[in-house]
DNA sequence: TCAAACTCTTGATCTAGATCAAGTTTTTAC
DNA sequence: GTAAAAACTTGATCTAGATCAAGAGTTTGA
């Protein structure tokens, strides 16, 4: 499924055939079965990972054993733990597959090499990072200003399609509320 | 106060004298009096802004007129609205000075030019962006997992010194709680 | 320098959402 | 195909933190 990644980068920037080949030469294809881990808490994350098919979640587990979902990533998105990658430190996060998933991985050394060698690749990566940062800012803003119901409505309007493929329990966790609260909200909003 | 910025970039990367001069040639020095705006909601943000002295806050105002503080930035940090900058769209944020403040501004065109011309500048900017993203992720994680008291303790341990120069009302807003709640938490924790 | 306007504190009360509990439906795995 | 395990729903009750209110500092600006 490398073609999906190929198509993605060609939409974002221009590459010569030689550059495309260079990029592909570093790509590692990885498949995950549903529930399989991509990263476990305590391990150091070493890749830049792009999803070509499927869906993963990034979450932490607290002292009481409850899970807190930090993010979902589906096809045409990136995943991983940037903090662990950058600091070369053990990750606080777990990442596992919600569905059978296919990814394209690059070791971070190779990824940085590509950034240095290919200006348009570097520029693309930078743009993606900026967008990720903006999305994170918006999520913070939402968590400060919205009620539980507004958070849910905001979520489904921002990510239509997610609600149908991700269990409600996980969505509730992502939104910072209990599954019971989400269930009641859904009942409420369905009426309207 | 350009020297403070000079010192900052030299700690982050290596620059030839010609490069340093090139960077400085684009710098705009800006001073803000306490309460003065750097950016008002509805305006398009056009700069990359570094604080050499002082402190600003970034916040939104909701329909009911209440303010929600998104972030504080002090000397040796960057500020601005990346979303407005990137999309060239009116900002949802206000940025104003909590203290008399001095900044170094670059128009975004000049800033991008510097990124293209000077690889170490580009690399530095990229690193900063990555760190900002990581910080945003951590803030999301904290907002999902911590109680009000834990959020406050986390804040003062992460940003010692902030508590003494920023009004409590604003800190409460940043942490997503009311000033009354923060006041009570401070009373509680002072005892221990 | 002094009144007006903020800022912080403390108490009383309220409420959105959490927790606990139990039943129902859906998914999974052999 | 079916039993066990998850996932979801619904109701009853509880609680962290919000809201409302009022007094005590502190800052500010003419």
CSV table of C-alpha atoms (C1' of nucleotides) in Angstrom, one decimal:
chain,number,residue,atom,x,y,z
A,1,UNK,CA,0.0,0.0,0.0
A,2,UNK,CA,2.9,2.3,-0.5
A,3,UNK,CA,1.0,4.0,-3.4
A,4,UNK,CA,-1.3,5.7,-0.9
A,5,UNK,CA,1.7,7.4,0.7
A,6,UNK,CA,3.1,8.2,-2.7
A,7,UNK,CA,-0.1,9.8,-3.7
A,8,UNK,CA,-0.2,11.8,-0.4
A,9,UNK,CA,3.2,13.3,-0.8
A,10,UNK,CA,2.6,14.1,-4.4
A,11,UNK,CA,-0.4,16.1,-3.4
A,12,UNK,CA,1.6,18.0,-0.9
A,13,UNK,CA,4.7,18.8,-2.9
A,14,UNK,CA,6.6,18.2,-6.1
A,15,UNK,CA,9.2,15.5,-6.4
A,16,UNK,CA,11.5,14.4,-9.2
A,17,UNK,CA,11.4,10.7,-10.0
A,18,UNK,CA,14.8,10.3,-8.4
A,19,UNK,CA,13.6,11.9,-5.2
A,20,UNK,CA,10.5,9.8,-5.1
A,21,UNK,CA,12.6,6.7,-5.5
A,22,UNK,CA,15.0,7.9,-2.8
A,23,UNK,CA,12.0,8.4,-0.4
A,24,UNK,CA,10.6,5.0,-1.3
A,25,UNK,CA,13.9,3.3,-0.7
A,26,UNK,CA,13.7,4.2,3.0
A,27,UNK,CA,10.1,3.2,3.5
A,28,UNK,CA,9.3,0.3,5.8
A,29,UNK,CA,5.8,-1.2,5.4
A,30,UNK,CA,4.2,-2.4,8.6
A,31,UNK,CA,0.9,-4.2,9.3
A,32,UNK,CA,-0.9,-4.3,12.5
A,33,UNK,CA,-3.8,-6.5,13.5
A,34,UNK,CA,-6.6,-5.0,15.5
A,35,UNK,CA,-5.5,-4.5,19.1
A,36,UNK,CA,-1.8,-4.9,18.2
A,37,UNK,CA,0.6,-2.4,19.7
A,38,UNK,CA,2.7,0.0,17.6
A,39,UNK,CA,4.3,1.6,20.7
A,40,UNK,CA,4.2,0.6,24.3
A,41,UNK,CA,4.7,2.8,27.3
A,42,UNK,CA,8.3,2.8,28.4
A,43,UNK,CA,9.7,2.1,24.9
A,44,UNK,CA,11.5,4.7,22.9
A,45,UNK,CA,9.8,5.7,19.7
A,46,UNK,CA,12.2,5.8,16.7
A,47,UNK,CA,10.1,6.4,13.6
A,48,UNK,CA,8.1,8.8,11.5
A,49,UNK,CA,4.9,6.8,10.8
A,50,UNK,CA,2.2,7.4,8.2
A,51,UNK,CA,-1.0,5.4,8.1
A,52,UNK,CA,-2.1,4.1,4.7
A,53,UNK,CA,-5.1,2.1,5.9
A,54,UNK,CA,-6.9,1.7,9.3
A,55,UNK,CA,-6.9,3.5,12.5
A,56,UNK,CA,-4.8,3.7,15.7
A,57,UNK,CA,-5.2,5.4,19.1
A,58,UNK,CA,-2.6,7.1,21.3
A,59,UNK,CA,-3.4,6.9,25.0
A,60,UNK,CA,-1.9,6.9,28.5
A,61,UNK,CA,-2.8,4.7,31.5
A,62,UNK,CA,-3.0,6.4,34.9
A,63,UNK,CA,-2.3,5.0,38.4
A,64,UNK,CA,-5.8,3.8,38.7
A,65,UNK,CA,-5.5,1.9,35.5
A,66,UNK,CA,-7.9,4.0,33.5
A,67,UNK,CA,-7.0,4.9,29.9
A,68,UNK,CA,-7.0,8.5,28.6
A,69,UNK,CA,-7.1,8.7,24.8
A,70,UNK,CA,-4.8,11.5,23.5
A,71,UNK,CA,-5.5,11.1,19.8
A,72,UNK,CA,-6.9,9.0,17.0
A,73,UNK,CA,-5.1,8.7,13.7
A,74,UNK,CA,-6.5,7.2,10.5
A,75,UNK,CA,-5.3,6.7,6.9
A,76,UNK,CA,-3.5,9.7,5.5
A,77,UNK,CA,-2.5,10.9,8.9
A,78,UNK,CA,0.7,10.6,10.8
A,79,UNK,CA,1.2,9.0,14.2
A,80,UNK,CA,3.9,8.4,16.8
A,81,UNK,CA,5.2,10.1,19.9
A,82,UNK,CA,7.2,13.1,19.0
A,83,UNK,CA,8.4,13.8,22.5
A,84,UNK,CA,9.9,10.3,22.9
A,85,UNK,CA,11.4,10.6,19.4
A,86,UNK,CA,12.9,14.0,20.0
A,87,UNK,CA,14.2,13.4,23.5
A,88,UNK,CA,15.1,9.8,22.8
A,89,UNK,CA,13.3,9.1,26.1
A,90,UNK,CA,10.9,6.3,27.1
A,91,UNK,CA,7.3,7.1,26.0
A,92,UNK,CA,4.5,7.8,28.4
A,93,UNK,CA,2.1,6.7,25.6
A,94,UNK,CA,0.7,3.5,24.2
A,95,UNK,CA,-0.3,3.3,20.5
A,96,UNK,CA,-2.4,0.4,19.3
A,97,UNK,CA,-4.6,-0.4,16.4
A,98,UNK,CA,-8.4,0.1,16.6
A,99,UNK,CA,-8.7,-1.7,13.2
A,100,UNK,CA,-6.4,-3.8,11.1
A,101,UNK,CA,-3.9,-1.1,10.0
A,102,UNK,CA,-1.1,-0.6,7.5
A,103,UNK,CA,1.6,1.9,7.9
A,104,UNK,CA,4.7,3.3,6.2
A,105,UNK,CA,7.5,3.8,8.6
A,106,UNK,CA,10.8,5.7,8.3
A,107,UNK,CA,13.5,5.5,10.9
A,108,UNK,CA,14.0,9.0,12.2
A,109,UNK,CA,17.6,9.2,10.9
A,110,UNK,CA,16.4,8.4,7.4
A,111,UNK,CA,13.6,10.8,7.7
A,112,UNK,CA,15.9,13.6,8.7
A,113,UNK,CA,18.3,12.6,5.9
A,114,UNK,CA,15.4,13.0,3.4
A,115,UNK,CA,14.6,16.4,5.0
A,116,UNK,CA,18.1,17.5,4.4
A,117,UNK,CA,18.5,16.1,0.9
A,118,UNK,CA,15.1,17.1,-0.5
A,119,UNK,CA,14.0,20.7,0.2
A,120,UNK,CA,10.4,20.1,-0.9
A,121,UNK,CA,10.2,17.1,1.5
A,122,UNK,CA,11.5,19.3,4.3
A,123,UNK,CA,9.0,21.9,3.5
A,124,UNK,CA,6.1,19.4,3.4
A,125,UNK,CA,7.1,18.0,6.8
A,126,UNK,CA,7.3,21.5,8.2
A,127,UNK,CA,3.8,22.4,7.0
A,128,UNK,CA,2.4,19.2,8.5
A,129,UNK,CA,4.0,20.0,11.8
A,130,UNK,CA,2.5,23.5,11.8
A,131,UNK,CA,-0.9,22.1,11.1
A,132,UNK,CA,-0.6,19.6,13.9
A,133,UNK,CA,0.4,22.4,16.2
A,134,UNK,CA,-2.6,24.5,15.2
A,135,UNK,CA,-4.9,21.5,15.7
A,136,UNK,CA,-3.5,21.0,19.2
A,137,UNK,CA,-4.0,24.6,20.0
A,138,UNK,CA,-7.6,24.4,18.9
A,139,UNK,CA,-8.2,21.3,21.0
A,140,UNK,CA,-6.9,23.1,24.0
A,141,UNK,CA,-9.2,26.0,23.3
A,142,UNK,CA,-12.1,23.6,22.9
A,143,UNK,CA,-11.3,21.9,26.2
A,144,UNK,CA,-11.2,25.3,28.0
A,145,UNK,CA,-14.4,26.8,26.5
A,146,UNK,CA,-16.9,24.1,25.6
A,147,UNK,CA,-19.4,22.1,27.5
A,148,UNK,CA,-19.5,18.3,27.2
A,149,UNK,CA,-22.3,18.5,24.6
A,150,UNK,CA,-20.5,21.2,22.6
A,151,UNK,CA,-17.3,19.1,22.7
A,152,UNK,CA,-19.1,16.2,21.1
A,153,UNK,CA,-20.8,18.2,18.5
A,154,UNK,CA,-17.5,19.9,17.7
A,155,UNK,CA,-15.9,16.5,17.4
A,156,UNK,CA,-18.4,15.0,15.0
A,157,UNK,CA,-18.5,18.1,12.8
A,158,UNK,CA,-14.7,18.3,12.7
A,159,UNK,CA,-14.1,14.6,12.2
A,160,UNK,CA,-17.2,13.1,10.5
A,161,UNK,CA,-16.8,9.4,10.0
A,162,UNK,CA,-14.8,8.9,13.2
A,163,UNK,CA,-17.9,8.4,15.3
A,164,UNK,CA,-18.9,5.4,13.2
A,165,UNK,CA,-15.6,3.5,13.3
A,166,UNK,CA,-14.3,4.3,16.8
A,167,UNK,CA,-16.0,2.8,20.0
A,168,UNK,CA,-17.9,5.4,22.0
A,169,UNK,CA,-15.9,4.6,25.1
A,170,UNK,CA,-12.7,5.8,23.4
A,171,UNK,CA,-14.4,8.9,22.0
A,172,UNK,CA,-15.7,9.8,25.5
A,173,UNK,CA,-12.1,9.4,26.8
A,174,UNK,CA,-10.7,11.5,24.0
A,175,UNK,CA,-13.3,14.2,24.8
A,176,UNK,CA,-12.5,14.1,28.5
A,177,UNK,CA,-15.9,12.7,29.7
A,178,UNK,CA,-17.3,9.3,30.9
A,179,UNK,CA,-18.9,6.9,28.4
A,180,UNK,CA,-22.2,7.3,30.3
A,181,UNK,CA,-22.2,11.1,29.8
A,182,UNK,CA,-21.5,10.6,26.1
A,183,UNK,CA,-24.3,8.1,25.8
A,184,UNK,CA,-26.7,10.5,27.3
A,185,UNK,CA,-25.5,13.3,25.1
A,186,UNK,CA,-26.0,11.2,22.0
A,187,UNK,CA,-29.5,10.4,23.1
A,188,UNK,CA,-30.2,14.1,23.7
A,189,UNK,CA,-28.8,15.3,20.4
A,190,UNK,CA,-30.5,12.5,18.4
A,191,UNK,CA,-33.9,13.9,19.4
A,192,UNK,CA,-33.2,17.3,18.0
B,1,UNK,CA,17.2,44.9,23.2
B,2,UNK,CA,18.1,43.1,20.1
B,3,UNK,CA,21.0,41.5,21.8
B,4,UNK,CA,18.7,39.3,23.8
B,5,UNK,CA,17.4,37.8,20.6
B,6,UNK,CA,20.9,37.6,19.2
B,7,UNK,CA,22.0,35.7,22.3
B,8,UNK,CA,19.0,33.4,22.0
B,9,UNK,CA,19.6,32.3,18.4
B,10,UNK,CA,23.3,31.8,19.0
B,11,UNK,CA,22.5,29.4,21.8
B,12,UNK,CA,20.3,27.4,19.5
B,13,UNK,CA,22.5,27.3,16.4
B,14,UNK,CA,25.6,28.5,14.6
B,15,UNK,CA,25.5,31.5,12.4
B,16,UNK,CA,28.2,33.3,10.3
B,17,UNK,CA,28.6,37.0,10.9
B,18,UNK,CA,27.0,37.6,7.5
B,19,UNK,CA,24.0,35.5,8.5
B,20,UNK,CA,23.6,37.2,11.8
B,21,UNK,CA,23.7,40.5,10.1
B,22,UNK,CA,21.1,39.3,7.5
B,23,UNK,CA,18.8,38.2,10.3
B,24,UNK,CA,19.2,41.5,12.2
B,25,UNK,CA,18.5,43.5,9.0
B,26,UNK,CA,14.9,42.2,9.0
B,27,UNK,CA,14.3,42.6,12.7
B,28,UNK,CA,11.6,45.1,13.8
B,29,UNK,CA,11.8,46.2,17.5
B,30,UNK,CA,8.4,46.8,19.1
B,31,UNK,CA,7.5,48.0,22.5
B,32,UNK,CA,4.2,47.5,24.3
B,33,UNK,CA,2.9,49.2,27.4
B,34,UNK,CA,1.1,47.1,29.9
B,35,UNK,CA,-2.5,46.3,28.6
B,36,UNK,CA,-1.6,47.3,25.0
B,37,UNK,CA,-2.6,44.9,22.3
B,38,UNK,CA,-0.2,43.1,20.0
B,39,UNK,CA,-3.1,41.4,18.1
B,40,UNK,CA,-6.8,41.9,18.2
B,41,UNK,CA,-9.5,39.4,17.3
B,42,UNK,CA,-10.5,39.8,13.7
B,43,UNK,CA,-7.1,41.0,12.6
B,44,UNK,CA,-4.8,38.9,10.5
B,45,UNK,CA,-1.5,38.1,12.2
B,46,UNK,CA,1.5,38.7,9.9
B,47,UNK,CA,4.6,38.2,12.0
B,48,UNK,CA,6.9,35.9,13.8
B,49,UNK,CA,7.4,37.5,17.2
B,50,UNK,CA,10.0,36.9,19.9
B,51,UNK,CA,9.8,38.5,23.3
B,52,UNK,CA,13.0,40.0,24.7
B,53,UNK,CA,11.4,41.5,27.8
B,54,UNK,CA,8.1,41.3,29.5
B,55,UNK,CA,5.0,39.1,29.3
B,56,UNK,CA,1.9,38.7,27.1
B,57,UNK,CA,-1.2,36.6,27.1
B,58,UNK,CA,-3.1,35.1,24.3
B,59,UNK,CA,-6.9,34.7,24.9
B,60,UNK,CA,-10.3,34.4,23.4
B,61,UNK,CA,-13.5,36.1,24.4
B,62,UNK,CA,-16.7,34.0,24.3
B,63,UNK,CA,-20.3,35.1,23.6
B,64,UNK,CA,-20.9,35.7,27.3
B,65,UNK,CA,-17.9,38.1,27.3
B,66,UNK,CA,-15.7,35.9,29.4
B,67,UNK,CA,-12.0,35.6,28.6
B,68,UNK,CA,-10.3,32.3,28.2
B,69,UNK,CA,-6.5,32.4,28.4
B,70,UNK,CA,-4.8,30.2,25.8
B,71,UNK,CA,-1.2,30.9,26.7
B,72,UNK,CA,1.3,33.1,28.4
B,73,UNK,CA,4.6,34.1,26.8
B,74,UNK,CA,7.5,35.7,28.5
B,75,UNK,CA,11.0,36.8,27.5
B,76,UNK,CA,12.9,34.2,25.4
B,77,UNK,CA,9.6,32.8,24.0
B,78,UNK,CA,7.7,33.3,20.8
B,79,UNK,CA,4.2,34.5,20.5
B,80,UNK,CA,1.6,35.1,17.8
B,81,UNK,CA,-1.3,33.2,16.2
B,82,UNK,CA,0.1,30.6,13.9
B,83,UNK,CA,-3.3,29.7,12.5
B,84,UNK,CA,-4.1,33.2,11.4
B,85,UNK,CA,-0.5,33.5,10.0
B,86,UNK,CA,-0.7,30.3,8.1
B,87,UNK,CA,-4.2,30.6,6.7
B,88,UNK,CA,-4.0,34.4,6.3
B,89,UNK,CA,-7.4,34.4,8.1
B,90,UNK,CA,-8.8,36.8,10.8
B,91,UNK,CA,-7.6,35.7,14.2
B,92,UNK,CA,-9.9,34.4,16.9
B,93,UNK,CA,-7.4,35.5,19.5
B,94,UNK,CA,-6.4,38.6,21.3
B,95,UNK,CA,-2.8,39.1,22.5
B,96,UNK,CA,-2.0,41.8,25.0
B,97,UNK,CA,0.8,42.8,27.4
B,98,UNK,CA,0.6,41.8,31.0
B,99,UNK,CA,3.7,43.9,31.7
B,100,UNK,CA,5.6,46.5,29.6
B,101,UNK,CA,7.0,44.3,26.9
B,102,UNK,CA,9.7,44.4,24.2
B,103,UNK,CA,9.6,42.2,21.1
B,104,UNK,CA,11.5,41.5,18.0
B,105,UNK,CA,9.2,41.0,15.0
B,106,UNK,CA,9.8,39.6,11.6
B,107,UNK,CA,7.3,39.8,8.8
B,108,UNK,CA,6.4,36.3,7.8
B,109,UNK,CA,7.8,36.8,4.3
B,110,UNK,CA,11.1,37.9,5.7
B,111,UNK,CA,11.1,35.1,8.2
B,112,UNK,CA,10.5,32.5,5.5
B,113,UNK,CA,13.2,34.0,3.4
B,114,UNK,CA,15.6,33.6,6.3
B,115,UNK,CA,14.5,30.0,6.6
B,116,UNK,CA,15.2,29.4,3.0
B,117,UNK,CA,18.5,31.3,2.9
B,118,UNK,CA,20.0,30.0,6.2
B,119,UNK,CA,19.8,26.3,6.9
B,120,UNK,CA,20.7,26.6,10.5
B,121,UNK,CA,17.9,29.2,11.0
B,122,UNK,CA,15.5,26.9,9.3
B,123,UNK,CA,16.6,24.0,11.6
B,124,UNK,CA,16.3,26.2,14.7
B,125,UNK,CA,12.7,27.2,13.8
B,126,UNK,CA,11.8,23.7,13.1
B,127,UNK,CA,13.1,22.5,16.5
B,128,UNK,CA,11.1,25.3,18.3
B,129,UNK,CA,8.0,24.3,16.5
B,130,UNK,CA,8.4,20.7,17.5
B,131,UNK,CA,8.9,21.7,21.1
B,132,UNK,CA,5.8,23.9,21.0
B,133,UNK,CA,3.8,20.9,19.6
B,134,UNK,CA,5.1,18.7,22.4
B,135,UNK,CA,4.2,21.3,25.0
B,136,UNK,CA,0.7,21.5,23.5
B,137,UNK,CA,0.3,17.7,23.6
B,138,UNK,CA,1.3,17.7,27.2
B,139,UNK,CA,-1.2,20.4,28.0
B,140,UNK,CA,-4.0,18.4,26.4
B,141,UNK,CA,-2.9,15.4,28.4
B,142,UNK,CA,-2.9,17.3,31.6
B,143,UNK,CA,-6.3,18.8,30.9
B,144,UNK,CA,-7.7,15.2,30.4
B,145,UNK,CA,-6.1,13.5,33.3
B,146,UNK,CA,-5.5,16.0,36.2
B,147,UNK,CA,-7.8,17.4,38.9
B,148,UNK,CA,-7.9,21.2,39.4
B,149,UNK,CA,-5.4,21.0,42.3
B,150,UNK,CA,-3.0,18.8,40.2
B,151,UNK,CA,-3.3,21.2,37.3
B,152,UNK,CA,-2.2,24.0,39.5
B,153,UNK,CA,0.7,22.1,41.1
B,154,UNK,CA,1.8,21.0,37.6
B,155,UNK,CA,1.7,24.6,36.4
B,156,UNK,CA,3.8,26.0,39.1
B,157,UNK,CA,6.4,23.3,38.9
B,158,UNK,CA,6.6,23.6,35.1
B,159,UNK,CA,6.6,27.4,35.1
B,160,UNK,CA,8.1,28.6,38.4
B,161,UNK,CA,8.1,32.3,38.4
B,162,UNK,CA,4.9,32.7,36.4
B,163,UNK,CA,2.7,32.6,39.4
B,164,UNK,CA,4.3,35.7,40.9
B,165,UNK,CA,4.1,37.9,37.8
B,166,UNK,CA,0.7,36.9,36.4
B,167,UNK,CA,-2.6,37.8,38.1
B,168,UNK,CA,-4.4,34.7,39.6
B,169,UNK,CA,-7.5,35.3,37.6
B,170,UNK,CA,-5.6,34.8,34.4
B,171,UNK,CA,-3.8,31.7,35.7
B,172,UNK,CA,-7.2,30.3,36.7
B,173,UNK,CA,-8.5,30.9,33.3
B,174,UNK,CA,-5.4,29.3,31.7
B,175,UNK,CA,-6.0,26.2,33.9
B,176,UNK,CA,-9.7,26.1,33.0
B,177,UNK,CA,-11.1,26.9,36.4
B,178,UNK,CA,-12.6,29.8,38.2
B,179,UNK,CA,-10.6,32.3,40.2
B,180,UNK,CA,-12.5,31.2,43.4
B,181,UNK,CA,-11.5,27.6,42.9
B,182,UNK,CA,-7.8,28.6,42.4
B,183,UNK,CA,-7.9,30.8,45.5
B,184,UNK,CA,-9.2,27.9,47.5
B,185,UNK,CA,-6.6,25.5,46.1
B,186,UNK,CA,-3.8,27.9,46.9
B,187,UNK,CA,-5.1,28.2,50.5
B,188,UNK,CA,-5.2,24.4,50.7
B,189,UNK,CA,-1.8,23.8,49.3
B,190,UNK,CA,-0.2,26.6,51.4
B,191,UNK,CA,-1.1,24.6,54.5
B,192,UNK,CA,0.8,21.5,53.5
C,1,DT,C1',-4.0,61.7,47.5
C,2,DC,C1',-8.1,59.6,47.2
C,3,DA,C1',-12.0,57.6,44.9
C,4,DA,C1',-12.9,54.2,41.5
C,5,DA,C1',-11.8,50.0,39.7
C,6,DC,C1',-9.7,46.0,39.9
C,7,DT,C1',-8.1,41.5,42.5
C,8,DC,C1',-8.3,38.2,46.0
C,9,DT,C1',-10.7,35.7,49.7
C,10,DT,C1',-14.4,33.3,52.0
C,11,DG,C1',-19.0,31.5,52.6
C,12,DA,C1',-23.4,29.5,50.9
C,13,DT,C1',-25.6,27.2,47.4
C,14,DC,C1',-26.1,24.9,43.0
C,15,DT,C1',-25.2,21.9,38.9
C,16,DA,C1',-22.8,19.4,35.1
C,17,DG,C1',-20.9,15.6,34.9
C,18,DA,C1',-19.0,11.5,37.7
C,19,DT,C1',-19.8,7.3,39.9
C,20,DC,C1',-22.2,3.2,41.0
C,21,DA,C1',-25.3,-0.3,39.6
C,22,DA,C1',-27.8,-3.3,36.7
C,23,DG,C1',-29.8,-4.6,32.4
C,24,DT,C1',-29.4,-5.0,27.1
C,25,DT,C1',-27.1,-5.4,22.9
C,26,DT,C1',-23.1,-6.4,20.1
C,27,DT,C1',-18.8,-8.5,19.2
C,28,DT,C1',-15.4,-12.0,19.6
C,29,DA,C1',-13.3,-16.3,19.6
C,30,DC,C1',-13.4,-21.2,19.8
D,1,DG,C1',-23.2,-21.6,16.5
D,2,DT,C1',-22.9,-20.2,20.9
D,3,DA,C1',-20.9,-18.8,25.3
D,4,DA,C1',-18.2,-15.3,27.2
D,5,DA,C1',-16.6,-10.8,26.9
D,6,DA,C1',-17.1,-6.1,25.5
D,7,DA,C1',-19.8,-2.1,24.6
D,8,DC,C1',-23.8,0.6,25.3
D,9,DT,C1',-27.9,2.3,27.8
D,10,DT,C1',-30.5,4.0,31.6
D,11,DG,C1',-31.5,5.2,36.3
D,12,DA,C1',-30.2,6.7,41.1
D,13,DT,C1',-27.1,9.1,43.7
D,14,DC,C1',-22.9,11.9,44.6
D,15,DT,C1',-19.3,15.4,44.2
D,16,DA,C1',-15.7,18.6,42.3
D,17,DG,C1',-15.9,22.7,40.9
D,18,DA,C1',-19.2,26.6,39.3
D,19,DT,C1',-21.9,30.3,40.5
D,20,DC,C1',-23.6,34.0,43.4
D,21,DA,C1',-22.7,37.3,46.9
D,22,DA,C1',-20.2,40.3,49.8
D,23,DG,C1',-16.3,42.0,52.2
D,24,DA,C1',-11.1,43.1,52.3
D,25,DG,C1',-7.1,44.3,50.2
D,26,DT,C1',-4.4,46.6,46.1
D,27,DT,C1',-3.7,49.3,42.0
D,28,DT,C1',-4.4,52.9,39.2
D,29,DG,C1',-4.9,57.3,37.3
D,30,DA,C1',-6.6,62.1,37.4
